[in-house]
Each structure stands twice: as structure tokens, then as C-alpha cells.
Amino acid sequence: QVQLVESGGGSVQPGGSLRLSCSVSGYSTSSWCVAWFRQAPGQEREGVAGLFTAYNDVYYGDAVKGRFTMSQDNAKNMVYLQMNSLKPEDTAVYYCASHVQFCKGPTSLGREYFTYWGQGTQVTVSS
């Protein structure tokens, strides 16, 4: 079974930083699509950043572009989300998600494609 586990969430002041991690296990294929989503209370789940693990081309949602950076460590099957210049509007539960299909550009955040989801980690930005 493919499993994803997020970690690194917490509480931070506006302007601060957090780094989220997602471990991926169980794939028999050599590459996959992986992305970060977030969901605030009463809102739809929003795409944050996504990539195909065979490449380093990251696609970002407009709300986080220039502030967040997604990266990967292929040897460890780990992906990360470095969040800088955090705003109260970034407060949400952040999820790591994945599927085996190739993804590029906007398709990296097409949530209907994602088969596997982590349990989520809470990020709270407040003063």
C-alpha cells in the first residue's frame, strides 16, 4: 500500500517560516506525481505546489508563488514544503497527496487525479 505521512506543522507568527515534510512509501514504480494541498475551515481544498518526481519542475498555486518552495529528496522518497513570509491566510490543514500518473504544470494540482492522501498537518499563522 502507498502511504504518505506529513510532519512539521505548528504555530508561527506572521512573517515567520515553517518547513513541512512528507514521506512516501509503497510505490513499485520509479516515479510519481506528488503535491501539497491545503484546506481551511469552510473552504475547498486548494492546490499549493506539485511536481513529478523524475523532474525538478515545480508548479505553484498563485496564492503561494514567491513565498513557498517545494523540493524533493529522491533517495529518501521525501518531499518538502518550505513556507516563508507566512500570512494568517495560510492557516489551514496541509496535506501531501500522490498518484502514479505523470503530471506537469497545472495538472500537478488537479486534485481529481490524486489517489493517495496523508493525514494532514495543521499550520496556524497568528500574532
Coordinates of C-alpha atoms in Angstrom, one line a residue:
Q1 CA 0.0 0.0 0.0
V2 CA 1.2 3.5 -0.8
Q3 CA 1.4 5.7 2.3
L4 CA 2.1 9.3 2.8
V5 CA 2.9 10.9 6.2
E6 CA 3.2 14.6 6.7
S7 CA 5.1 16.3 9.6
G8 CA 6.4 19.8 10.5
G9 CA 3.2 21.7 11.1
G10 CA 2.8 24.1 14.0
S11 CA 2.0 27.7 15.1
V12 CA 4.0 30.6 13.8
Q13 CA 3.7 34.4 13.8
P14 CA 3.0 36.3 10.6
G15 CA 6.2 36.7 8.5
G16 CA 7.7 33.5 10.0
S17 CA 8.6 30.2 8.4
L18 CA 7.8 26.6 8.6
R19 CA 9.1 23.5 6.8
L20 CA 6.8 20.6 6.1
S21 CA 7.9 17.1 5.2
C22 CA 6.2 14.2 3.5
S23 CA 7.5 10.7 3.4
V24 CA 6.2 8.4 0.6
S25 CA 6.4 4.7 0.7
G26 CA 4.9 1.6 -1.0
Y27 CA 5.3 2.6 -4.7
S28 CA 6.5 -0.2 -7.1
T29 CA 7.1 2.4 -9.9
S30 CA 10.2 4.6 -10.1
S31 CA 8.4 7.9 -10.3
W32 CA 5.1 9.6 -9.4
C33 CA 3.2 12.8 -9.1
V34 CA 3.2 14.4 -5.6
A35 CA 1.7 17.6 -4.4
W36 CA 0.8 19.7 -1.4
F37 CA -2.8 20.8 -0.8
R38 CA -4.4 22.8 2.0
Q39 CA -7.8 23.3 3.4
A40 CA -9.1 26.0 5.7
P41 CA -12.4 25.7 7.6
G42 CA -15.4 26.2 5.3
Q43 CA -13.2 26.4 2.2
E44 CA -12.5 24.0 -0.6
R45 CA -9.2 22.1 -0.8
E46 CA -6.6 24.3 -2.6
G47 CA -3.6 23.2 -4.6
V48 CA -0.3 24.6 -3.2
A49 CA 2.6 23.0 -5.1
G50 CA 3.2 19.9 -7.1
L51 CA 5.8 18.0 -9.1
F52 CA 6.7 14.8 -10.9
T53 CA 9.4 13.1 -9.1
A54 CA 11.5 12.4 -12.2
Y55 CA 11.9 16.1 -12.7
N56 CA 12.5 19.3 -10.7
D57 CA 9.9 21.5 -12.3
V58 CA 7.5 22.7 -9.6
Y59 CA 4.1 24.2 -10.3
Y60 CA 2.8 26.6 -7.6
G61 CA -0.6 27.9 -6.8
D62 CA -1.0 31.7 -7.3
A63 CA -1.6 32.3 -3.6
V64 CA 1.8 31.0 -2.5
K65 CA 4.1 31.7 -5.5
G66 CA 7.2 33.5 -4.5
R67 CA 6.8 32.6 -0.8
F68 CA 6.7 28.8 -0.7
T69 CA 9.3 26.3 -2.2
M70 CA 8.6 22.6 -2.9
S71 CA 11.6 20.3 -3.1
Q72 CA 12.4 16.6 -3.1
D73 CA 15.0 14.1 -1.9
N74 CA 14.6 11.1 -4.3
A75 CA 17.0 8.9 -2.4
K76 CA 14.8 9.2 0.7
N77 CA 11.4 9.3 -1.0
M78 CA 10.8 12.6 0.8
V79 CA 9.2 15.9 -0.4
Y80 CA 9.3 19.2 1.4
L81 CA 7.4 22.5 1.5
Q82 CA 9.4 25.4 2.8
M83 CA 7.0 28.2 3.7
N84 CA 8.3 31.7 4.2
S85 CA 6.7 35.0 4.8
L86 CA 3.7 33.3 6.2
K87 CA 0.4 35.1 6.4
P88 CA -2.7 34.5 8.5
E89 CA -4.5 33.5 5.3
D90 CA -2.1 30.5 5.1
T91 CA -3.7 28.9 8.1
A92 CA -5.0 25.5 7.1
V93 CA -4.5 21.8 7.3
Y94 CA -1.8 20.9 4.8
Y95 CA -2.0 17.6 3.0
C96 CA 0.5 15.6 1.0
A97 CA -1.1 13.7 -1.9
S98 CA 0.2 11.5 -4.8
H99 CA -0.7 9.4 -7.8
V100 CA 1.2 7.3 -10.3
Q101 CA 0.3 9.3 -13.4
F102 CA 2.7 11.8 -15.0
C103 CA 2.0 15.4 -14.2
K104 CA 3.2 18.8 -15.4
G105 CA 2.2 22.4 -14.9
P106 CA -1.5 22.8 -13.8
T107 CA -2.1 19.1 -14.0
S108 CA 0.2 18.8 -11.0
L109 CA -2.6 20.3 -8.8
G110 CA -5.6 18.5 -10.4
R111 CA -7.0 17.1 -7.2
E112 CA -9.3 14.7 -9.0
Y113 CA -6.3 12.6 -10.1
F114 CA -4.9 12.0 -6.6
T115 CA -5.3 8.6 -5.3
Y116 CA -3.3 8.7 -2.0
W117 CA -3.5 11.3 0.7
G118 CA -1.7 11.8 4.0
Q119 CA -3.4 12.5 7.3
G120 CA -2.7 16.3 7.2
T121 CA -0.8 18.6 9.4
Q122 CA -2.1 21.8 11.0
V123 CA -0.4 25.1 10.2
T124 CA -1.6 28.2 12.2
V125 CA -0.3 31.7 11.5
S126 CA -1.4 34.3 14.0
S127 CA 0.0 37.1 16.2

